[in-house]
Amino acid sequence: MSDSPTSPMGSQERLVNDIRAVIVDAEDMLLATADQSGDKITQLRARIEARLKDARSRLASAEAILVERTRAAAQATDDYVHDNPWQAVSIGAGVGFLVGFILGRR
């Protein structure tokens, strides 16, 4: 699995990182407004705190799914290499040759 922008794994990792950044920003905003008072600000802070709790929960779930899929992909690759060692060596040598050829042309 590659981390290209079009790969599902790459987009999931970006989503997790984006959610993590939003959570950090919201927590910073809550800390910055901690000394403010008033009914509206209190209600807003309560809503933000509830949404942050939900976002943290969803982030933990998304991370768990991402880790599970990564492990499954690694296990599938490991199984394939063990079942087809010479084919895996051939593919690796072919990729190495192509990369060397492309880099050698520069």
CSV table of N, CA, C and O in Angstrom, one decimal:
chain,number,residue,atom,x,y,z
A,1,MET,N,0.8,-1.2,0.0
A,1,MET,CA,0.0,0.0,0.0
A,1,MET,C,0.9,1.2,0.0
A,1,MET,O,1.8,1.3,0.8
A,2,SER,N,0.6,2.2,-0.8
A,2,SER,CA,1.4,3.4,-0.9
A,2,SER,C,0.7,4.5,-0.1
A,2,SER,O,-0.5,4.4,0.2
A,3,ASP,N,1.4,5.6,0.1
A,3,ASP,CA,0.9,6.7,0.8
A,3,ASP,C,0.6,7.8,-0.2
A,3,ASP,O,0.6,9.0,0.1
A,4,SER,N,0.2,7.5,-1.4
A,4,SER,CA,-0.1,8.5,-2.4
A,4,SER,C,-1.4,9.1,-2.1
A,4,SER,O,-2.2,8.6,-1.4
A,5,PRO,N,-1.6,10.3,-2.6
A,5,PRO,CA,-2.8,11.1,-2.3
A,5,PRO,C,-4.1,10.3,-2.7
A,5,PRO,O,-5.1,10.5,-2.1
A,6,THR,N,-4.0,9.4,-3.7
A,6,THR,CA,-5.2,8.7,-4.2
A,6,THR,C,-5.4,7.4,-3.4
A,6,THR,O,-6.4,6.8,-3.6
A,7,SER,N,-4.4,7.0,-2.6
A,7,SER,CA,-4.6,5.7,-1.9
A,7,SER,C,-5.5,5.9,-0.7
A,7,SER,O,-5.5,6.9,-0.1
A,8,PRO,N,-6.3,4.8,-0.5
A,8,PRO,CA,-7.3,4.9,0.7
A,8,PRO,C,-6.5,5.1,2.0
A,8,PRO,O,-6.9,5.8,2.9
A,9,MET,N,-5.4,4.4,2.1
A,9,MET,CA,-4.6,4.5,3.4
A,9,MET,C,-4.1,5.9,3.6
A,9,MET,O,-4.2,6.4,4.7
A,10,GLY,N,-3.6,6.5,2.5
A,10,GLY,CA,-3.1,7.9,2.6
A,10,GLY,C,-4.2,8.9,3.0
A,10,GLY,O,-3.9,9.8,3.8
A,11,SER,N,-5.3,8.8,2.4
A,11,SER,CA,-6.4,9.7,2.7
A,11,SER,C,-6.9,9.5,4.1
A,11,SER,O,-7.3,10.4,4.8
A,12,GLN,N,-6.9,8.3,4.6
A,12,GLN,CA,-7.4,8.0,6.0
A,12,GLN,C,-6.4,8.6,7.0
A,12,GLN,O,-6.8,9.2,8.0
A,13,GLU,N,-5.1,8.4,6.7
A,13,GLU,CA,-4.1,9.0,7.6
A,13,GLU,C,-4.2,10.5,7.6
A,13,GLU,O,-4.1,11.1,8.7
A,14,ARG,N,-4.4,11.1,6.4
A,14,ARG,CA,-4.6,12.6,6.4
A,14,ARG,C,-5.8,13.0,7.2
A,14,ARG,O,-5.8,14.0,7.9
A,15,LEU,N,-6.9,12.3,7.1
A,15,LEU,CA,-8.1,12.6,7.8
A,15,LEU,C,-7.9,12.5,9.3
A,15,LEU,O,-8.3,13.4,10.1
A,16,VAL,N,-7.2,11.5,9.8
A,16,VAL,CA,-6.9,11.3,11.2
A,16,VAL,C,-6.0,12.5,11.6
A,16,VAL,O,-6.3,13.1,12.7
A,17,ASN,N,-5.0,12.9,10.8
A,17,ASN,CA,-4.2,14.0,11.2
A,17,ASN,C,-5.0,15.3,11.2
A,17,ASN,O,-4.7,16.2,12.1
A,18,ASP,N,-5.9,15.5,10.3
A,18,ASP,CA,-6.7,16.7,10.2
A,18,ASP,C,-7.6,16.8,11.5
A,18,ASP,O,-7.8,17.8,12.1
A,19,ILE,N,-8.2,15.7,11.8
A,19,ILE,CA,-9.1,15.6,13.0
A,19,ILE,C,-8.3,15.9,14.2
A,19,ILE,O,-8.8,16.7,15.1
A,20,ARG,N,-7.1,15.4,14.3
A,20,ARG,CA,-6.3,15.6,15.5
A,20,ARG,C,-5.9,17.1,15.6
A,20,ARG,O,-6.0,17.7,16.7
A,21,ALA,N,-5.6,17.7,14.5
A,21,ALA,CA,-5.3,19.2,14.4
A,21,ALA,C,-6.5,20.0,14.9
A,21,ALA,O,-6.4,21.0,15.6
A,22,VAL,N,-7.7,19.7,14.4
A,22,VAL,CA,-8.9,20.4,14.8
A,22,VAL,C,-9.1,20.3,16.3
A,22,VAL,O,-9.5,21.2,17.0
A,23,ILE,N,-8.9,19.1,16.8
A,23,ILE,CA,-9.1,18.9,18.3
A,23,ILE,C,-8.2,19.7,19.1
A,23,ILE,O,-8.5,20.4,20.0
A,24,VAL,N,-6.9,19.8,18.7
A,24,VAL,CA,-5.9,20.6,19.4
A,24,VAL,C,-6.3,22.1,19.3
A,24,VAL,O,-6.2,22.8,20.3
A,25,ASP,N,-6.7,22.5,18.1
A,25,ASP,CA,-7.1,23.9,18.0
A,25,ASP,C,-8.3,24.3,18.8
A,25,ASP,O,-8.3,25.3,19.5
A,26,ALA,N,-9.3,23.4,18.9
A,26,ALA,CA,-10.5,23.6,19.7
A,26,ALA,C,-10.1,23.6,21.2
A,26,ALA,O,-10.6,24.5,22.0
A,27,GLU,N,-9.2,22.7,21.6
A,27,GLU,CA,-8.8,22.7,23.0
A,27,GLU,C,-8.0,24.0,23.3
A,27,GLU,O,-8.2,24.6,24.4
A,28,ASP,N,-7.2,24.5,22.4
A,28,ASP,CA,-6.5,25.8,22.6
A,28,ASP,C,-7.5,26.9,22.8
A,28,ASP,O,-7.3,27.8,23.6
A,29,MET,N,-8.6,26.9,21.9
A,29,MET,CA,-9.6,28.0,22.0
A,29,MET,C,-10.3,27.9,23.3
A,29,MET,O,-10.6,29.0,23.9
A,30,LEU,N,-10.6,26.7,23.8
A,30,LEU,CA,-11.3,26.6,25.1
A,30,LEU,C,-10.4,27.1,26.2
A,30,LEU,O,-10.9,27.8,27.1
A,31,LEU,N,-9.1,26.8,26.2
A,31,LEU,CA,-8.2,27.4,27.2
A,31,LEU,C,-8.1,28.9,27.1
A,31,LEU,O,-8.1,29.6,28.1
A,32,ALA,N,-8.1,29.4,25.9
A,32,ALA,CA,-8.0,30.9,25.7
A,32,ALA,C,-9.2,31.6,26.2
A,32,ALA,O,-9.1,32.8,26.7
A,33,THR,N,-10.4,31.0,26.2
A,33,THR,CA,-11.6,31.6,26.6
A,33,THR,C,-12.1,31.2,28.0
A,33,THR,O,-13.2,31.5,28.4
A,34,ALA,N,-11.2,30.5,28.7
A,34,ALA,CA,-11.5,30.0,30.1
A,34,ALA,C,-11.9,31.1,31.0
A,34,ALA,O,-12.7,30.9,31.9
A,35,ASP,N,-11.3,32.3,30.9
A,35,ASP,CA,-11.6,33.4,31.9
A,35,ASP,C,-12.8,34.2,31.5
A,35,ASP,O,-13.2,35.1,32.2
A,36,GLN,N,-13.4,33.9,30.3
A,36,GLN,CA,-14.5,34.7,29.9
A,36,GLN,C,-15.8,34.1,30.6
A,36,GLN,O,-15.9,32.9,30.8
A,37,SER,N,-16.7,35.0,30.8
A,37,SER,CA,-18.0,34.6,31.4
A,37,SER,C,-19.2,35.1,30.6
A,37,SER,O,-19.0,35.8,29.7
A,38,GLY,N,-20.3,34.6,31.0
A,38,GLY,CA,-21.5,35.0,30.3
A,38,GLY,C,-22.3,33.7,29.9
A,38,GLY,O,-21.7,32.6,29.8
A,39,ASP,N,-23.6,33.8,29.8
A,39,ASP,CA,-24.4,32.7,29.5
A,39,ASP,C,-24.1,32.1,28.1
A,39,ASP,O,-24.0,30.9,28.0
A,40,LYS,N,-24.0,32.9,27.1
A,40,LYS,CA,-23.7,32.4,25.8
A,40,LYS,C,-22.4,31.7,25.7
A,40,LYS,O,-22.3,30.7,25.0
A,41,ILE,N,-21.4,32.3,26.3
A,41,ILE,CA,-20.0,31.7,26.2
A,41,ILE,C,-20.0,30.4,27.0
A,41,ILE,O,-19.4,29.4,26.6
A,42,THR,N,-20.7,30.3,28.1
A,42,THR,CA,-20.8,29.1,28.8
A,42,THR,C,-21.5,28.0,28.0
A,42,THR,O,-21.0,26.8,28.0
A,43,GLN,N,-22.6,28.3,27.4
A,43,GLN,CA,-23.3,27.4,26.5
A,43,GLN,C,-22.4,26.9,25.4
A,43,GLN,O,-22.3,25.7,25.0
A,44,LEU,N,-21.7,27.9,24.8
A,44,LEU,CA,-20.8,27.6,23.6
A,44,LEU,C,-19.7,26.6,24.1
A,44,LEU,O,-19.4,25.7,23.4
A,45,ARG,N,-19.1,26.9,25.2
A,45,ARG,CA,-18.0,26.1,25.8
A,45,ARG,C,-18.5,24.7,26.0
A,45,ARG,O,-17.8,23.7,25.7
A,46,ALA,N,-19.7,24.6,26.6
A,46,ALA,CA,-20.3,23.2,26.9
A,46,ALA,C,-20.5,22.4,25.6
A,46,ALA,O,-20.2,21.2,25.5
A,47,ARG,N,-21.0,23.1,24.5
A,47,ARG,CA,-21.2,22.4,23.3
A,47,ARG,C,-19.9,22.0,22.6
A,47,ARG,O,-19.8,20.9,22.1
A,48,ILE,N,-18.9,22.9,22.7
A,48,ILE,CA,-17.6,22.5,22.1
A,48,ILE,C,-17.0,21.4,22.9
A,48,ILE,O,-16.4,20.5,22.3
A,49,GLU,N,-17.1,21.4,24.2
A,49,GLU,CA,-16.5,20.3,25.0
A,49,GLU,C,-17.2,19.0,24.7
A,49,GLU,O,-16.5,17.9,24.5
A,50,ALA,N,-18.5,19.0,24.5
A,50,ALA,CA,-19.2,17.8,24.1
A,50,ALA,C,-18.8,17.3,22.7
A,50,ALA,O,-18.6,16.1,22.5
A,51,ARG,N,-18.7,18.2,21.8
A,51,ARG,CA,-18.2,17.8,20.4
A,51,ARG,C,-16.8,17.3,20.4
A,51,ARG,O,-16.4,16.4,19.7
A,52,LEU,N,-16.0,17.9,21.3
A,52,LEU,CA,-14.6,17.5,21.3
A,52,LEU,C,-14.5,16.0,21.9
A,52,LEU,O,-13.7,15.2,21.4
A,53,LYS,N,-15.3,15.8,22.9
A,53,LYS,CA,-15.4,14.4,23.5
A,53,LYS,C,-15.8,13.4,22.4
A,53,LYS,O,-15.2,12.3,22.2
A,54,ASP,N,-16.8,13.7,21.6
A,54,ASP,CA,-17.2,12.9,20.5
A,54,ASP,C,-16.1,12.7,19.4
A,54,ASP,O,-15.9,11.6,18.9
A,55,ALA,N,-15.5,13.8,19.1
A,55,ALA,CA,-14.4,13.8,18.1
A,55,ALA,C,-13.2,12.9,18.6
A,55,ALA,O,-12.7,12.2,17.8
A,56,ARG,N,-12.9,13.0,19.8
A,56,ARG,CA,-11.8,12.2,20.4
A,56,ARG,C,-12.2,10.7,20.3
A,56,ARG,O,-11.4,9.9,19.9
A,57,SER,N,-13.4,10.4,20.5
A,57,SER,CA,-13.9,9.0,20.4
A,57,SER,C,-13.8,8.5,19.0
A,57,SER,O,-13.4,7.4,18.7
A,58,ARG,N,-14.3,9.3,18.1
A,58,ARG,CA,-14.3,9.0,16.7
A,58,ARG,C,-12.8,8.8,16.2
A,58,ARG,O,-12.5,8.0,15.4
A,59,LEU,N,-12.0,9.7,16.6
A,59,LEU,CA,-10.6,9.7,16.2
A,59,LEU,C,-9.9,8.4,16.7
A,59,LEU,O,-9.2,7.7,16.0
A,60,ALA,N,-10.2,8.0,17.9
A,60,ALA,CA,-9.7,6.7,18.4
A,60,ALA,C,-10.2,5.5,17.6
A,60,ALA,O,-9.4,4.6,17.3
A,61,SER,N,-11.4,5.6,17.2
A,61,SER,CA,-12.0,4.5,16.4
A,61,SER,C,-11.3,4.5,15.0
A,61,SER,O,-11.0,3.4,14.5
A,62,ALA,N,-11.2,5.7,14.4
A,62,ALA,CA,-10.5,5.8,13.1
A,62,ALA,C,-9.1,5.3,13.1
A,62,ALA,O,-8.6,4.6,12.2
A,63,GLU,N,-8.4,5.6,14.2
A,63,GLU,CA,-7.0,5.2,14.3
A,63,GLU,C,-6.9,3.7,14.5
A,63,GLU,O,-6.1,3.0,13.9
A,64,ALA,N,-7.9,3.1,15.3
A,64,ALA,CA,-7.9,1.6,15.5
A,64,ALA,C,-8.2,0.9,14.1
A,64,ALA,O,-7.5,-0.1,13.8
A,65,ILE,N,-9.1,1.5,13.4
A,65,ILE,CA,-9.4,0.9,12.0
A,65,ILE,C,-8.2,1.0,11.1
A,65,ILE,O,-7.8,0.0,10.4
A,66,LEU,N,-7.5,2.1,11.1
A,66,LEU,CA,-6.3,2.3,10.3
A,66,LEU,C,-5.2,1.3,10.7
A,66,LEU,O,-4.6,0.7,9.8
A,67,VAL,N,-5.0,1.2,12.0
A,67,VAL,CA,-4.0,0.2,12.4
A,67,VAL,C,-4.3,-1.2,12.0
A,67,VAL,O,-3.5,-1.9,11.6
A,68,GLU,N,-5.6,-1.5,12.2
A,68,GLU,CA,-6.1,-2.9,11.8
A,68,GLU,C,-5.9,-3.2,10.3
A,68,GLU,O,-5.4,-4.2,10.0
A,69,ARG,N,-6.2,-2.2,9.5
A,69,ARG,CA,-6.0,-2.4,8.1
A,69,ARG,C,-4.6,-2.5,7.7
A,69,ARG,O,-4.2,-3.2,6.8
A,70,THR,N,-3.7,-1.7,8.3
A,70,THR,CA,-2.3,-1.7,8.1
A,70,THR,C,-1.7,-3.0,8.4
A,70,THR,O,-0.9,-3.6,7.7
A,71,ARG,N,-2.1,-3.5,9.6
A,71,ARG,CA,-1.6,-4.9,10.0
A,71,ARG,C,-2.1,-6.0,9.1
A,71,ARG,O,-1.4,-6.9,8.7
A,72,ALA,N,-3.4,-5.9,8.6
A,72,ALA,CA,-3.9,-6.8,7.7
A,72,ALA,C,-3.1,-6.8,6.3
A,72,ALA,O,-2.8,-7.9,5.8
A,73,ALA,N,-2.8,-5.6,5.9
A,73,ALA,CA,-2.0,-5.5,4.6
A,73,ALA,C,-0.6,-6.0,4.8
A,73,ALA,O,-0.1,-6.7,3.9
A,74,ALA,N,0.0,-5.8,5.9
A,74,ALA,CA,1.3,-6.3,6.2
A,74,ALA,C,1.3,-7.8,6.3
A,74,ALA,O,2.2,-8.5,5.8
A,75,GLN,N,0.3,-8.3,6.9
A,75,GLN,CA,0.1,-9.8,7.1
A,75,GLN,C,-0.1,-10.4,5.7
A,75,GLN,O,0.5,-11.5,5.4
A,76,ALA,N,-0.9,-9.8,4.9
A,76,ALA,CA,-1.2,-10.4,3.5
A,76,ALA,C,0.1,-10.3,2.7
A,76,ALA,O,0.4,-11.3,2.0
A,77,THR,N,0.9,-9.3,2.8
A,77,THR,CA,2.2,-9.2,2.1
A,77,THR,C,3.1,-10.3,2.6
A,77,THR,O,3.8,-10.9,1.8
A,78,ASP,N,3.2,-10.4,3.9
A,78,ASP,CA,4.1,-11.4,4.5
A,78,ASP,C,3.7,-12.8,4.0
A,78,ASP,O,4.5,-13.6,3.7
A,79,ASP,N,2.4,-13.1,4.0
A,79,ASP,CA,1.9,-14.4,3.6
A,79,ASP,C,2.2,-14.7,2.1
A,79,ASP,O,2.7,-15.8,1.7
A,80,TYR,N,2.1,-13.6,1.3
A,80,TYR,CA,2.3,-13.8,-0.1
A,80,TYR,C,3.8,-14.1,-0.3
A,80,TYR,O,4.2,-14.9,-1.1
A,81,VAL,N,4.7,-13.3,0.4
A,81,VAL,CA,6.1,-13.5,0.2
A,81,VAL,C,6.5,-14.9,0.7
A,81,VAL,O,7.4,-15.6,0.0
A,82,HIS,N,5.9,-15.4,1.7
A,82,HIS,CA,6.2,-16.7,2.2
A,82,HIS,C,5.7,-17.8,1.3
A,82,HIS,O,6.4,-18.9,1.1
A,83,ASP,N,4.6,-17.6,0.7
A,83,ASP,CA,4.0,-18.6,-0.3
A,83,ASP,C,4.7,-18.5,-1.6
A,83,ASP,O,4.8,-19.5,-2.3
A,84,ASN,N,5.2,-17.4,-2.0
A,84,ASN,CA,5.8,-17.2,-3.4
A,84,ASN,C,7.2,-16.5,-3.2
A,84,ASN,O,7.4,-15.4,-3.7
A,85,PRO,N,8.2,-17.1,-2.6
A,85,PRO,CA,9.4,-16.4,-2.3
A,85,PRO,C,10.2,-16.0,-3.6
A,85,PRO,O,10.7,-14.9,-3.7
A,86,TRP,N,10.2,-16.9,-4.6
A,86,TRP,CA,11.0,-16.5,-5.8
A,86,TRP,C,10.3,-15.5,-6.6
A,86,TRP,O,10.9,-14.6,-7.2
A,87,GLN,N,9.0,-15.5,-6.6
A,87,GLN,CA,8.3,-14.5,-7.4
A,87,GLN,C,8.5,-13.1,-6.7
A,87,GLN,O,8.6,-12.1,-7.3
A,88,ALA,N,8.5,-13.1,-5.3
A,88,ALA,CA,8.7,-11.9,-4.6
A,88,ALA,C,10.1,-11.3,-4.8
A,88,ALA,O,10.3,-10.1,-5.0
A,89,VAL,N,11.1,-12.2,-4.9
A,89,VAL,CA,12.5,-11.8,-5.2
A,89,VAL,C,12.6,-11.2,-6.6
A,89,VAL,O,13.2,-10.2,-6.8
A,90,SER,N,11.9,-11.9,-7.5
A,90,SER,CA,11.9,-11.4,-8.9
A,90,SER,C,11.3,-10.0,-9.0
A,90,SER,O,11.8,-9.1,-9.7
A,91,ILE,N,10.1,-9.8,-8.3
A,91,ILE,CA,9.5,-8.5,-8.4
A,91,ILE,C,10.4,-7.5,-7.7
A,91,ILE,O,10.5,-6.4,-8.3
A,92,GLY,N,11.0,-7.8,-6.6
A,92,GLY,CA,11.9,-6.8,-5.9
A,92,GLY,C,13.1,-6.5,-6.8
A,92,GLY,O,13.5,-5.3,-6.9
A,93,ALA,N,13.6,-7.5,-7.5
A,93,ALA,CA,14.8,-7.2,-8.4
A,93,ALA,C,14.3,-6.4,-9.6
A,93,ALA,O,15.1,-5.4,-10.0
A,94,GLY,N,13.2,-6.6,-10.1
A,94,GLY,CA,12.7,-5.9,-11.2
A,94,GLY,C,12.4,-4.4,-10.9
A,94,GLY,O,12.8,-3.5,-11.6
A,95,VAL,N,11.8,-4.2,-9.7
A,95,VAL,CA,11.6,-2.8,-9.2
A,95,VAL,C,12.9,-2.1,-9.0
A,95,VAL,O,13.1,-1.0,-9.4
A,96,GLY,N,13.8,-2.8,-8.4
A,96,GLY,CA,15.2,-2.3,-8.1
A,96,GLY,C,15.9,-1.9,-9.4
A,96,GLY,O,16.5,-0.8,-9.6
A,97,PHE,N,15.8,-2.7,-10.4
A,97,PHE,CA,16.3,-2.5,-11.8
A,97,PHE,C,15.7,-1.2,-12.4
A,97,PHE,O,16.4,-0.3,-12.9
A,98,LEU,N,14.4,-1.1,-12.3
A,98,LEU,CA,13.7,0.0,-12.9
A,98,LEU,C,14.1,1.3,-12.2
A,98,LEU,O,14.3,2.3,-12.8
A,99,VAL,N,14.1,1.3,-10.9
A,99,VAL,CA,14.5,2.5,-10.1
A,99,VAL,C,16.0,2.9,-10.5
A,99,VAL,O,16.3,4.0,-10.7
A,100,GLY,N,16.8,1.9,-10.5
A,100,GLY,CA,18.2,2.2,-10.9
A,100,GLY,C,18.4,2.7,-12.3
A,100,GLY,O,19.2,3.6,-12.5
A,101,PHE,N,17.6,2.2,-13.2
A,101,PHE,CA,17.6,2.6,-14.6
A,101,PHE,C,17.2,4.1,-14.7
A,101,PHE,O,17.8,4.9,-15.3
A,102,ILE,N,16.0,4.4,-14.0
A,102,ILE,CA,15.5,5.8,-14.0
A,102,ILE,C,16.4,6.7,-13.3
A,102,ILE,O,16.7,7.8,-13.9
A,103,LEU,N,17.0,6.4,-12.2
A,103,LEU,CA,17.9,7.3,-11.5
A,103,LEU,C,19.2,7.4,-12.3
A,103,LEU,O,19.9,8.5,-12.2
A,104,GLY,N,19.6,6.4,-13.0
A,104,GLY,CA,20.9,6.4,-13.8
A,104,GLY,C,20.8,7.4,-15.0
A,104,GLY,O,21.8,7.9,-15.5
A,105,ARG,N,19.6,7.6,-15.4
A,105,ARG,CA,19.4,8.5,-16.6
A,105,ARG,C,19.5,9.9,-16.3
A,105,ARG,O,19.6,10.8,-17.2
A,106,ARG,N,19.4,10.3,-15.0
A,106,ARG,CA,19.4,11.7,-14.6
A,106,ARG,C,20.8,12.3,-14.7
A,106,ARG,O,21.8,12.0,-14.6
